[in-house]
C-alpha positions in Angstrom: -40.2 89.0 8.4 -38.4 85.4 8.8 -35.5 85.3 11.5 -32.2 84.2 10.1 -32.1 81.9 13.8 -35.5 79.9 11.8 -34.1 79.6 8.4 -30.8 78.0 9.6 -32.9 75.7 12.2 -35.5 75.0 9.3 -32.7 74.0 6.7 -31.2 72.2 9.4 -34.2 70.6 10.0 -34.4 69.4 6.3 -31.2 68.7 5.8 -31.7 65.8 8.7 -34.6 64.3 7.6 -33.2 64.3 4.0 -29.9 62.9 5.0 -31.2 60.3 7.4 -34.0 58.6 4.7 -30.8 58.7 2.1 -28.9 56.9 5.2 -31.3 54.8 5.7 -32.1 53.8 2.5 -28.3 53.3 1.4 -27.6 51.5 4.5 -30.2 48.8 3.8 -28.9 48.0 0.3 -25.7 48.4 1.4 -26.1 45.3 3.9 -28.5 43.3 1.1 -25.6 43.8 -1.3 -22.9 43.0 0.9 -21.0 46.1 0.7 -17.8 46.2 3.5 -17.8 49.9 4.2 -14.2 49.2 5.3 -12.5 48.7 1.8 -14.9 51.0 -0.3 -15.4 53.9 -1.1 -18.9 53.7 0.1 -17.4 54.1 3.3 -16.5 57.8 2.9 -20.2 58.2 1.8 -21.6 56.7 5.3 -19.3 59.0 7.4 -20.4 62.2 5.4 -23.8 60.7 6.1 -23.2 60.4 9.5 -21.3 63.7 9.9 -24.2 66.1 8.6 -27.1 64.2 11.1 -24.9 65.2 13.7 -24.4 68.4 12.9 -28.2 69.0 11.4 -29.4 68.0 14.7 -26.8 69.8 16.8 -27.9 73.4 15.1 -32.1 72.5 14.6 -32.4 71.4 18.0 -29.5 73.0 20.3 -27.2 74.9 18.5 -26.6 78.7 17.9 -26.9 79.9 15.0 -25.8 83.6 15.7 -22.0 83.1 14.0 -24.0 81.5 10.8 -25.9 85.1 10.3 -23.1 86.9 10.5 -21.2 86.0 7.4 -22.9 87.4 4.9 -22.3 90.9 6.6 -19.0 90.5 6.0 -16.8 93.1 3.8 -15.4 90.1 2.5 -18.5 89.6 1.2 -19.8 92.5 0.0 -17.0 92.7 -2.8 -18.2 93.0 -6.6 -15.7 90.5 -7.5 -16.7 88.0 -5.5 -20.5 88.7 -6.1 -19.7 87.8 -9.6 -18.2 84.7 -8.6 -20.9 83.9 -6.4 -23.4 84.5 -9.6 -21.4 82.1 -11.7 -21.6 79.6 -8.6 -25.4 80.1 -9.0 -25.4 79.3 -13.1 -22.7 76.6 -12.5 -25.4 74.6 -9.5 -27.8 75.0 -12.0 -26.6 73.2 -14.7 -24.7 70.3 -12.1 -28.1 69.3 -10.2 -29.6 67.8 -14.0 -26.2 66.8 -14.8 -25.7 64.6 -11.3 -29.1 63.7 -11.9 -28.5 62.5 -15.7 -25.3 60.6 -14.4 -26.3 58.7 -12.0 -29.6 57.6 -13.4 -27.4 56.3 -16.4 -25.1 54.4 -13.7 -22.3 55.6 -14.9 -21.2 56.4 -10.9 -23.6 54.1 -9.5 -24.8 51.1 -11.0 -27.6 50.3 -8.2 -30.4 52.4 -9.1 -31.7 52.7 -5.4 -28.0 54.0 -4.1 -28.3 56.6 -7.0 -31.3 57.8 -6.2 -30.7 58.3 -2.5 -27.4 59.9 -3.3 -29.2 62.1 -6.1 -31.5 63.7 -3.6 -29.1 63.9 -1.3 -26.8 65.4 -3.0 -29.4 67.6 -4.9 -30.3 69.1 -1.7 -26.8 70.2 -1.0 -27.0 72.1 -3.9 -30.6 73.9 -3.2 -28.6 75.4 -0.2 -25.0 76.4 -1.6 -27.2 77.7 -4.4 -29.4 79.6 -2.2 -26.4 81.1 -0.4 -25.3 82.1 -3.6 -28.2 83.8 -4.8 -28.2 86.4 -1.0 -24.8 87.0 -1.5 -25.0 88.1 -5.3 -28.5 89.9 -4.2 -28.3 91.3 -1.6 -30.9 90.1 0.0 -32.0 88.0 2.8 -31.2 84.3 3.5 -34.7 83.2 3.3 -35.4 85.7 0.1 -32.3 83.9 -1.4 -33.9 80.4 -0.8 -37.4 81.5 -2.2 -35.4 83.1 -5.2 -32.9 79.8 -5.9 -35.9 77.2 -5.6 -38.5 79.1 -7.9 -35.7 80.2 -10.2 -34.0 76.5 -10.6 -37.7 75.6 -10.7 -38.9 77.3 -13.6 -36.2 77.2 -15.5 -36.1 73.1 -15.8 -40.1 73.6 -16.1 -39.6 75.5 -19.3 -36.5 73.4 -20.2 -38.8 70.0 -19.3 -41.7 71.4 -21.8 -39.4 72.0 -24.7 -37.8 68.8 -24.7 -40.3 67.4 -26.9 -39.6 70.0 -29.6 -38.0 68.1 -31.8 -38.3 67.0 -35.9 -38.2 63.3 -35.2 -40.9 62.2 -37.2 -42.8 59.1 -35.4 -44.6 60.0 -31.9 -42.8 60.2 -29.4 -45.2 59.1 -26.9 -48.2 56.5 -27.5 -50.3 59.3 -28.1 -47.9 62.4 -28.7 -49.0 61.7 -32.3 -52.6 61.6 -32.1 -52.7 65.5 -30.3 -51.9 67.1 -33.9 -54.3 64.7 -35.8 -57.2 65.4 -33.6 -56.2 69.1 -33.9 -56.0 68.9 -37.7 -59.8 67.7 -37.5 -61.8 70.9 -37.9 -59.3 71.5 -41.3 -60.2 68.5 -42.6 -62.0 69.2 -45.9 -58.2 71.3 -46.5 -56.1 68.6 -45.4 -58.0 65.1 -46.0 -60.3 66.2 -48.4 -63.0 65.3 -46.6 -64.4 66.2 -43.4 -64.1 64.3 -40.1 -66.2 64.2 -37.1 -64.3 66.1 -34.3 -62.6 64.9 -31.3 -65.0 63.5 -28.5 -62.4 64.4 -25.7 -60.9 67.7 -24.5 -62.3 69.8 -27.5 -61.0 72.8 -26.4 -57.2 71.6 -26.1 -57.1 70.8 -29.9 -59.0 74.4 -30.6 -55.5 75.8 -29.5 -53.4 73.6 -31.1 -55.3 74.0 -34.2 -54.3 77.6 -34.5 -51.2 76.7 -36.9 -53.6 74.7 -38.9 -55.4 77.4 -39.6 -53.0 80.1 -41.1 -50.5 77.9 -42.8 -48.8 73.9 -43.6 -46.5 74.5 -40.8 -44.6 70.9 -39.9 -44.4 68.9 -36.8 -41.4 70.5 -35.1 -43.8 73.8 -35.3 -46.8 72.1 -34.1 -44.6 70.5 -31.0 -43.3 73.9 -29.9 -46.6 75.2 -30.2 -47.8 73.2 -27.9 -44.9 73.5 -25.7 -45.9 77.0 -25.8 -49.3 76.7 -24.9 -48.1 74.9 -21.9 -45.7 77.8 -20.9 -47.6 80.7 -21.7 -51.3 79.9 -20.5 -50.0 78.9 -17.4 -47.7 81.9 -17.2 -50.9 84.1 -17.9 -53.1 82.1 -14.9 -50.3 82.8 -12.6 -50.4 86.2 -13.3 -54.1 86.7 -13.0 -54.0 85.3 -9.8 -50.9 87.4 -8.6 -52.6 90.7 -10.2 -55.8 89.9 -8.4 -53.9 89.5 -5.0 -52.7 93.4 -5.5 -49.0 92.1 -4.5 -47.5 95.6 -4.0 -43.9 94.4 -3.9 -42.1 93.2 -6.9 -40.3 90.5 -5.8 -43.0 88.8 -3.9 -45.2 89.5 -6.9 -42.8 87.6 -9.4 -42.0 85.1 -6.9 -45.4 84.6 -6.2 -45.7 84.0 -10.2 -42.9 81.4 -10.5 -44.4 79.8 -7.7 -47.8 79.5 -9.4 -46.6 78.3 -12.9 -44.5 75.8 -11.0 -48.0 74.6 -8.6 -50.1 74.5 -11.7 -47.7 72.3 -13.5 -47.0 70.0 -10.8 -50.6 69.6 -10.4 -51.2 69.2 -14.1 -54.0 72.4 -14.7 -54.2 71.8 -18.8 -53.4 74.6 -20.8 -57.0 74.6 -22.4 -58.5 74.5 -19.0 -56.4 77.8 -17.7 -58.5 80.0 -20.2 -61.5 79.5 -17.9 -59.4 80.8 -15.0 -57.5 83.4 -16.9 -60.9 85.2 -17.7 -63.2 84.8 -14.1 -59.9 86.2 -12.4 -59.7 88.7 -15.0 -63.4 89.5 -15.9 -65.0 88.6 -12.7 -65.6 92.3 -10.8 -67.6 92.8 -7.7 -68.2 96.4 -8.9 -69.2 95.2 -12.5 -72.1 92.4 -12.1 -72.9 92.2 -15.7 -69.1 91.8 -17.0 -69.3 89.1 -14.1 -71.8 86.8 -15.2 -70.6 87.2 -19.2 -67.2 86.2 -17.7 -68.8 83.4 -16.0 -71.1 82.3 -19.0 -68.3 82.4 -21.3 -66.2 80.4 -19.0 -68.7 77.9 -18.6 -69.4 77.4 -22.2 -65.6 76.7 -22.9 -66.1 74.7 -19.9 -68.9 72.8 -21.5 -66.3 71.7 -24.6 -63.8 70.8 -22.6 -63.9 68.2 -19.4 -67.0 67.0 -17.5 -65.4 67.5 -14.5 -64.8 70.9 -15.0 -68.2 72.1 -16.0 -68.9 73.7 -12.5 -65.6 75.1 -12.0 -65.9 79.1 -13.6 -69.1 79.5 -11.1 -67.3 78.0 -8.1 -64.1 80.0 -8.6 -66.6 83.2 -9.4 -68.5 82.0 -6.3 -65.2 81.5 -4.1 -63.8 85.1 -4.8 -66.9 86.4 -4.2 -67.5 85.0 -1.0 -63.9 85.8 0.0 -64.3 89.5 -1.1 -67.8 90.6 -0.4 -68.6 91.0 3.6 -71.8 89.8 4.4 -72.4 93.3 5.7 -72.9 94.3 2.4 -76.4 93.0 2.3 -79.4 92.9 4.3 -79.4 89.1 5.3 -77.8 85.9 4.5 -80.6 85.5 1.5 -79.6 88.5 -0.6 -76.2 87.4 -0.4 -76.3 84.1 -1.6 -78.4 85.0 -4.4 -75.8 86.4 -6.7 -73.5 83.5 -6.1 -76.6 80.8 -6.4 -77.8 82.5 -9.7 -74.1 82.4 -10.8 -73.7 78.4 -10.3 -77.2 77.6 -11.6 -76.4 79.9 -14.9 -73.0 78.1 -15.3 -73.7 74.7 -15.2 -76.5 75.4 -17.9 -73.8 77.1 -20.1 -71.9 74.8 -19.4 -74.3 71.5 -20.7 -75.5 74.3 -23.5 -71.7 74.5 -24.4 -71.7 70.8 -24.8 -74.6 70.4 -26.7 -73.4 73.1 -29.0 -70.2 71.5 -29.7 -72.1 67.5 -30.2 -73.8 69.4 -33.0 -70.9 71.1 -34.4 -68.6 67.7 -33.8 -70.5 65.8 -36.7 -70.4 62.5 -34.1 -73.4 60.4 -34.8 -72.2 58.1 -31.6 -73.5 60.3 -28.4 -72.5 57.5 -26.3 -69.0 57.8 -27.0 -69.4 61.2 -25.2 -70.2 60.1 -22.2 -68.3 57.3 -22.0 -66.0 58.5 -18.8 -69.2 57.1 -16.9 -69.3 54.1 -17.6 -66.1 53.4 -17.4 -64.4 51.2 -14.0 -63.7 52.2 -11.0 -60.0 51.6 -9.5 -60.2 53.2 -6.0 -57.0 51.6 -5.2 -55.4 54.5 -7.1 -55.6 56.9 -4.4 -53.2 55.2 -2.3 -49.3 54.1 -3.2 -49.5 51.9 -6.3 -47.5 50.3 -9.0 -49.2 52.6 -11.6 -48.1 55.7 -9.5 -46.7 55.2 -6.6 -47.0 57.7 -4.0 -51.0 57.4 -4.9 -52.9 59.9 -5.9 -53.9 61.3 -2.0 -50.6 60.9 -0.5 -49.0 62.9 -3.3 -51.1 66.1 -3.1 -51.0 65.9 0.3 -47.6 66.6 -0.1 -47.9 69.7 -2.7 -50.6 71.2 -1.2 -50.1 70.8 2.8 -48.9 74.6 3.0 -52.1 75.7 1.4 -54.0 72.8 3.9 -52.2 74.6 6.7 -53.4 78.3 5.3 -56.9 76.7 4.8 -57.4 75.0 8.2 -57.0 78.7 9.6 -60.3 79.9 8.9 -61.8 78.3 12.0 -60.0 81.0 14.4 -62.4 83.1 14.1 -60.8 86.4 15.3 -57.7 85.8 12.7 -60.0 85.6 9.6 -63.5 86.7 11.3 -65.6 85.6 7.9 -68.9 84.9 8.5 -69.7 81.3 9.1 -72.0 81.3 6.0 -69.2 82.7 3.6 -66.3 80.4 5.1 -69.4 76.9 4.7 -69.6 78.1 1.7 -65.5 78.0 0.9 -64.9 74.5 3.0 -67.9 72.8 0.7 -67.1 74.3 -2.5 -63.4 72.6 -1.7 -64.9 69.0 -0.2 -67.4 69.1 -3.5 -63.8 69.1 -6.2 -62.0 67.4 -3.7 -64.6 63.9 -4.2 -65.1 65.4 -7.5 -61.1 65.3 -8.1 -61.0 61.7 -6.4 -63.7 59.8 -8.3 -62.3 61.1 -11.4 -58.8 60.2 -10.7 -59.5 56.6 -10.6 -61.6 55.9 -13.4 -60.0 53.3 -15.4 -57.0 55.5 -17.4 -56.3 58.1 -14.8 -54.7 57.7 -11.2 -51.3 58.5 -12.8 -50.5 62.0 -11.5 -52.4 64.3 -10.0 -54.0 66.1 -13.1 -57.5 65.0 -11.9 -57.6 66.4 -8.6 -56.9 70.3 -10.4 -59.7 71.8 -10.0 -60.4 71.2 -6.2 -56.0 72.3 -6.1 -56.5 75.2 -7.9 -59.9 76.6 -5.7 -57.3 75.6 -2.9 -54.4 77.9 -3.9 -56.9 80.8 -4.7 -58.7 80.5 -1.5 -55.5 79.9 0.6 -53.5 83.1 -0.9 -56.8 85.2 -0.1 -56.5 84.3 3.5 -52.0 84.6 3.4 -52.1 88.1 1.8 -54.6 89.0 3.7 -56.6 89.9 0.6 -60.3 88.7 2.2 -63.1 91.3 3.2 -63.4 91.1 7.2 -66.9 90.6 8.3 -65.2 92.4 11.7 -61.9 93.7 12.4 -59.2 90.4 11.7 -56.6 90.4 14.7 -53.2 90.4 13.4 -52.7 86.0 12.9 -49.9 84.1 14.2 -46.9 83.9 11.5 -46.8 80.6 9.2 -43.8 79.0 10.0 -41.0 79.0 7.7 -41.1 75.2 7.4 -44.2 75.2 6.3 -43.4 78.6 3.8 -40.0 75.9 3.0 -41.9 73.2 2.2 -44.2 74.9 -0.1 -41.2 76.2 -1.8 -39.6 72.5 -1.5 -41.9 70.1 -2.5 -42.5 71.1 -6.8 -39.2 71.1 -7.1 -38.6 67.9 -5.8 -41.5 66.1 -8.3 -39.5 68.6 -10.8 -35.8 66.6 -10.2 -37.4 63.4 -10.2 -39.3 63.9 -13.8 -36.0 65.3 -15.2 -34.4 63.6 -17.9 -31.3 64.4 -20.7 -32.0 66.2 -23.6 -32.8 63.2 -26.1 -30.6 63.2 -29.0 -33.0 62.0 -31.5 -31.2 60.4 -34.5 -33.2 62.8 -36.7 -31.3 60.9 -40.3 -31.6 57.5 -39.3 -35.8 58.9 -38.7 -35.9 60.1 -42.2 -34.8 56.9 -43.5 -36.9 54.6 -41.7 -39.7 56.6 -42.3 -38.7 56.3 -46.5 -38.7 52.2 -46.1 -42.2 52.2 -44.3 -43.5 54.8 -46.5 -42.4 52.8 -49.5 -43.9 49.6 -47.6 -46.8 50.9 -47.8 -47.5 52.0 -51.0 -48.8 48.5 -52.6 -51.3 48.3 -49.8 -52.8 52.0 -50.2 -52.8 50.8 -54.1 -55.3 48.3 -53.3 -57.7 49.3 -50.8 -57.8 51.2 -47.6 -54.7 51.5 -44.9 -55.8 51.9 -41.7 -53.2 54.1 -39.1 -54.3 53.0 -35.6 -51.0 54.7 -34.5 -48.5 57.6 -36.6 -51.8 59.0 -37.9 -50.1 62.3 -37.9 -47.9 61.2 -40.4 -50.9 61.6 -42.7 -51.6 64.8 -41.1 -48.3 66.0 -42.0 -48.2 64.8 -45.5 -45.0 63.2 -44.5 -47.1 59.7 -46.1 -48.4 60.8 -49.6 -51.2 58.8 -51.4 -52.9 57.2 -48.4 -56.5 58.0 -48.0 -57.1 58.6 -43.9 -59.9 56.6 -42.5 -61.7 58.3 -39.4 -61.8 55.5 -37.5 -60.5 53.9 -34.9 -57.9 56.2 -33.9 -56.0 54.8 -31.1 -56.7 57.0 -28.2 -60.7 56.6 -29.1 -59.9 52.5 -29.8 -58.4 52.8 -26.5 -61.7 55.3 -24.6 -63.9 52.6 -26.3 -62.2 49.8 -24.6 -62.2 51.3 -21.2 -65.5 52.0 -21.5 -66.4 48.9 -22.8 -68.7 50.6 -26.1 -70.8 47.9 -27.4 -71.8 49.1 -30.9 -68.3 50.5 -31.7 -66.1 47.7 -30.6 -68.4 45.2 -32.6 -68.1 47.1 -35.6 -64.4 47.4 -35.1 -64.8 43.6 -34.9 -67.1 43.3 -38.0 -64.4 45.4 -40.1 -61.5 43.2 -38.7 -63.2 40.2 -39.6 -64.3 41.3 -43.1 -60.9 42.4 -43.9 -61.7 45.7 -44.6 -58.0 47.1 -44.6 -55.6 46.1 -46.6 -52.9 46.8 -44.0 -53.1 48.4 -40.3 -50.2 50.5 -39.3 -50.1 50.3 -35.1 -47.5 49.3 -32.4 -47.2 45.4 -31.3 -49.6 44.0 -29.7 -49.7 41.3 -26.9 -51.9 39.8 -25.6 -50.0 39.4 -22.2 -52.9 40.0 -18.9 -50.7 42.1 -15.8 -51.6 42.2 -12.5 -52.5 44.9 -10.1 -48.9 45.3 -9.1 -48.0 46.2 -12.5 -48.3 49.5 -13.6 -51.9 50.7 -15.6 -52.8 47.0 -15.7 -56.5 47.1 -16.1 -55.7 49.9 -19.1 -53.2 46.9 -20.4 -55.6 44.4 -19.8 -58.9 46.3 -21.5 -57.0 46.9 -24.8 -55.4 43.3 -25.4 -58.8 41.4 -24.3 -60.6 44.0 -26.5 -58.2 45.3 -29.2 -55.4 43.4 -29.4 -57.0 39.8 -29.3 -59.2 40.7 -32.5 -56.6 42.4 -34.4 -54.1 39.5 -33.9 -57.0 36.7 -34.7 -57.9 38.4 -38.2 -54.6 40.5 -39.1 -50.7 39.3 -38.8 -47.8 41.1 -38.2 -45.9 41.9 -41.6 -43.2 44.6 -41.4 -41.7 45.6 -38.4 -40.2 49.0 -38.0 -37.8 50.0 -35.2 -38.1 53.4 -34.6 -36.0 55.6 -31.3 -39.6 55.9 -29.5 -40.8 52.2 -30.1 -41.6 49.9 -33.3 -44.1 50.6 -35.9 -45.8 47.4 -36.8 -47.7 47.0 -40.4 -50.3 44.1 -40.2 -52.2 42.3 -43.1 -54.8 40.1 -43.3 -54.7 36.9 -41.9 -54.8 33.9 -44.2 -56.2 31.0 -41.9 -58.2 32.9 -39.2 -61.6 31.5 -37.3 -64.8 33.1 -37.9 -65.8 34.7 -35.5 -62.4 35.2 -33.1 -63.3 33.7 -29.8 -63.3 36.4 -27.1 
């Protein structure tokens, strides 16, 4: 139970530290744009500043907060009427945090974009706490119950509301690759919808298994397909949260749904792919320490989905099997330390196989006649750099799940009091190097050329994290002894968990795009009709837009198989030989008649430019060729970037110089 005395000192707390980095930060550009404080309104702004650090700090550090816990006890306050009011407060902060956030990043209160972030954040805060307030007085409940409800409930709801932003009818991608998702998907349909069939996607199998459920039962169009996905997003992750909830035995209701919100708002942040919550949706479901055969099918099953989906995850069903086992079977249970670990050995040695036989299965099913394209993630470069502040994501990689996941560190680092959580030392070895293993796992992954841009990578070693750190909060672990009662997490630790997705959340948020939906319908008529006397004479190649094809929304255009442009893009990273040279050997020969993609530069960045080497890999090995044997014909402007149709060159050198 959390004193009202430490929730006022811990929003205090954060309140200060909030206030003085926004003070800080609009002081500085305040003096490098020579703002008089005197005759502006800006001036107002620093006095507020300055007026909440004084009072934060009086009531953290000094002051009494007795008179502040009192108010809600009032019969003022326990009126229906106002209770209503207070609710429509809660729905009115809820809708005014994206709308100050839309404003000012549109700068039409602030034109300096650093001002308007500080006073965003600022100002966003302020309404995390009147909105908390709100939610215990229209409750009922307790101040620190309102917080938790307020921040998970403002949380999900602009998750879900994020996610369904993309479900729209617009009909070029709206993303460099939004596009490709529903052609890869269409791939296992492809005698049905190209006439012919295609080799399979090399990358992330699984994923496009789900999203080719529509494909399967009927034509459905792309606004379908988008909220499909949007709802494997929602939904998969919904289901993992409540595995892990329902495993925990969470007796109470709120905590339990809480406890959900929470999750599906963790998992996001992190970035746990829908596809890759399937594998822990069945070992928390099917993995039973009274039922050892259901066990290891769950496990096998997991790791054979496992096995078509990401390399990095082939281990993970056995070592979330392993880690619930070792959290919820006492060492006591067996003779010695052998006969314990022999279940959970037998369980990772029997995964990883499934997991490689999973992969073999699905080379054989794919139809790719390049193996080396499947392992192309290991040959690809390096960029350590990533996992500090950087231009291509700048908190870095570390830094920023240090940030989302320091309650859990905190929960974690507990296990070596001994008489709090007495696990023996074999079982709690075993927890600490399952986590160290994903964590390097995580990193090494995270900065191979194309990744390092959010924290997706590290989401196996965050999600073993969460499990094992909930086990050891709820007190859900089997005791080796009798566990001494441990000493309460703080509340600003408990805060910060609740704090810190939502603050990634505000800062991803953006307005609903209004999507000129007749403007797309007749841009996509010119290029259609563009392209017609090109398909007449020979093959058109879609590098990008390829789901237009999918879609149908291009009649009488034969798809080509080839270079796609997220594989164009794998096989430059990875610097593949025999592909890129026939990609080469078709550009040279003027295979296509025309090639649909985006512009192309040929413009080198540097490392303080954001995904340079990704830049730089495409236009030395893509971009260069294409713009030596093909020129730029018809150019499309589209709401989500131009649509470029190239031709053969007339007067190109043979061979391009590299």
């Amino acid at each position: 139970m959390i004193e009202n005395r430490t929730f006022w000192r811990t929003i205090f707390g954060f309140s200060f530290f909030i206030t003085l980095w926004a003070f800080v930060l609009s002081t500085l550009r305040w003096v490098e744009l020579g703002v008089s404080l005197y005759r502006s309104v800006w001036g107002g702004v620093f006095l507020l500043y300055v007026a909440v650090l004084a009072l934060s700090l009086f009531f953290a550090w000094r002051g009494d907060t007795s008179r502040l816990d009192s108010w809600r006890d009032l019969h003022f306050f326990q009126q229906a009427p106002l209770r209503f009011v207070t609710g429509l407060v809660f729905i009115a902060l809820f809708f005014l945090i994206p709308w100050l956030k839309f404003t000012l990043q549109n700068g039409k209160i602030v034109t300096d974009s650093t001002l308007a972030t500080a006073l965003f954040y600022w100002l966003a805060w302020g309404g995390i706490v009147l909105a908390s307030l709100a939610v215990t007085v229209t409750f009922r409940t307790s101040l620190p119950a309102g917080f938790a409800i307020a921040l998970v409930a403002l949380g999900v709801s602009y998750e879900v509301y994020s996610r369904l932003l993309v479900v729209t009818a617009y009909p070029f991608s709206l993303g460099w690759s939004e596009g490709s998702r529903y052609y890869y998907a269409s791939l296992p349909f492809s005698p049905r919808i190209y006439g012919e069939r295609f080799p399979w996607s090399v990358w992330h199998p699984t994923r496009y298994f789900l999203q080719a459920i529509p494909f399967a039962f009927s034509n459905f169009n792309l606004w379908f397909h988008r909220l499909w996905q949007a709802l494997l997003w929602i939904v998969l992750t919904t289901a993992a949260a409540l595995s892990l909830a329902w495993r925990l035995k969470i007796q109470k209701r709120l905590t339990f749904f809480l406890l959900v919100g929470w999750l599906f708002l963790y998992f996001l942040r992190i970035g746990v792919y829908y596809h890759l919550q399937v594998m822990v949706i069945l070992v928390l479901l099917g993995v039973r320490r009274d039922r050892p055969w259901l066990s290891l099918l769950t496990i096998l099953l997991a790791s054979l989905w496992a096995g078509m989906s990401r390399l990095n995850w082939y281990p993970v069903p056995a070592l979330l099997a392993i880690a619930l086992y070792l959290l919820e079977t006492p060492l006591a249970a067996h003779k010695n330390g052998w006969r314990y670990l022999f279940q959970p050995v037998l369980w990772g040695i029997l995964g990883l196989l499934f997991a490689f036989l999973g992969q073999a299965l699905y080379v054989r099913l794919s139809g790719n006649s390049d193996l080396r394209a499947f392992a192309s993630s290991l040959t690809s470069d390096l960029l350590w750099y990533r996992l500090l502040p950087n231009a291509t994501y700048p908190p870095g990689v570390l830094p920023a799940l240090l940030i989302v996941t320091f309650p859990l560190l905190w929960l974690v680092q507990g296990l070596r009091h001994w008489q709090a959580y007495p696990l023996h030392g074999l079982r709690k070895a075993g927890l600490i190097a399952i986590l160290l293993v994903l964590l390097i796992g995580g990193a090494v992954v995270s900065v191979k050329i194309g990744g390092g841009g959010d924290l997706h990578n590290m989401d196996a070693f965050a999600l073993l994290l969460v499990v094992t750190a909930l086990y050891l909060f709820f007190r859900r672990f089997a005791a080796d002894e009798p566990p001494t009662r441990p000493s309460a997490v703080p509340w600003g630790v408990l805060a910060w968990g609740l704090i810190a997705p939502l603050v990634f959340l505000l800062n991803m948020l953006s307005p609903l795009p209004a999507y000129d939906l007749q403007q797309g319908e007749k841009t996509l008529a010119n290029f259609r009709a563009a392209l017609q006397p090109y398909a007449q004479r020979g093959e058109v190649l879609f590098i990008t837009q390829r789901h237009l094809l999918t879609f149908g929304l291009i009649p009488n255009v034969r798809t080509l198989p080839q270079y796609e442009v997220v594989t164009l893009m794998e096989m430059a990273m990875s610097y593949n030989e025999p592909y890129l040279n026939q990609f080469y050997t078709d550009l040279q020969q003027h295979r296509f008649t025309a090639i649909v993609a985006g512009p192309q530069s040929l413009r080198i960045k540097g490392t303080d430019q954001s995904f340079a080497e990704e830049n730089n890999a495409w236009n030395n090995r893509v971009a260069r060729y294409l713009l030596c044997y093909y020129q730029p014909a018809q150019t499309f402007e589209t709401e989500t970037g131009d649509v470029v149709i190239f031709v053969p060159a007339q007067n190109s050198p043979e061979p391009c110089q590299p």
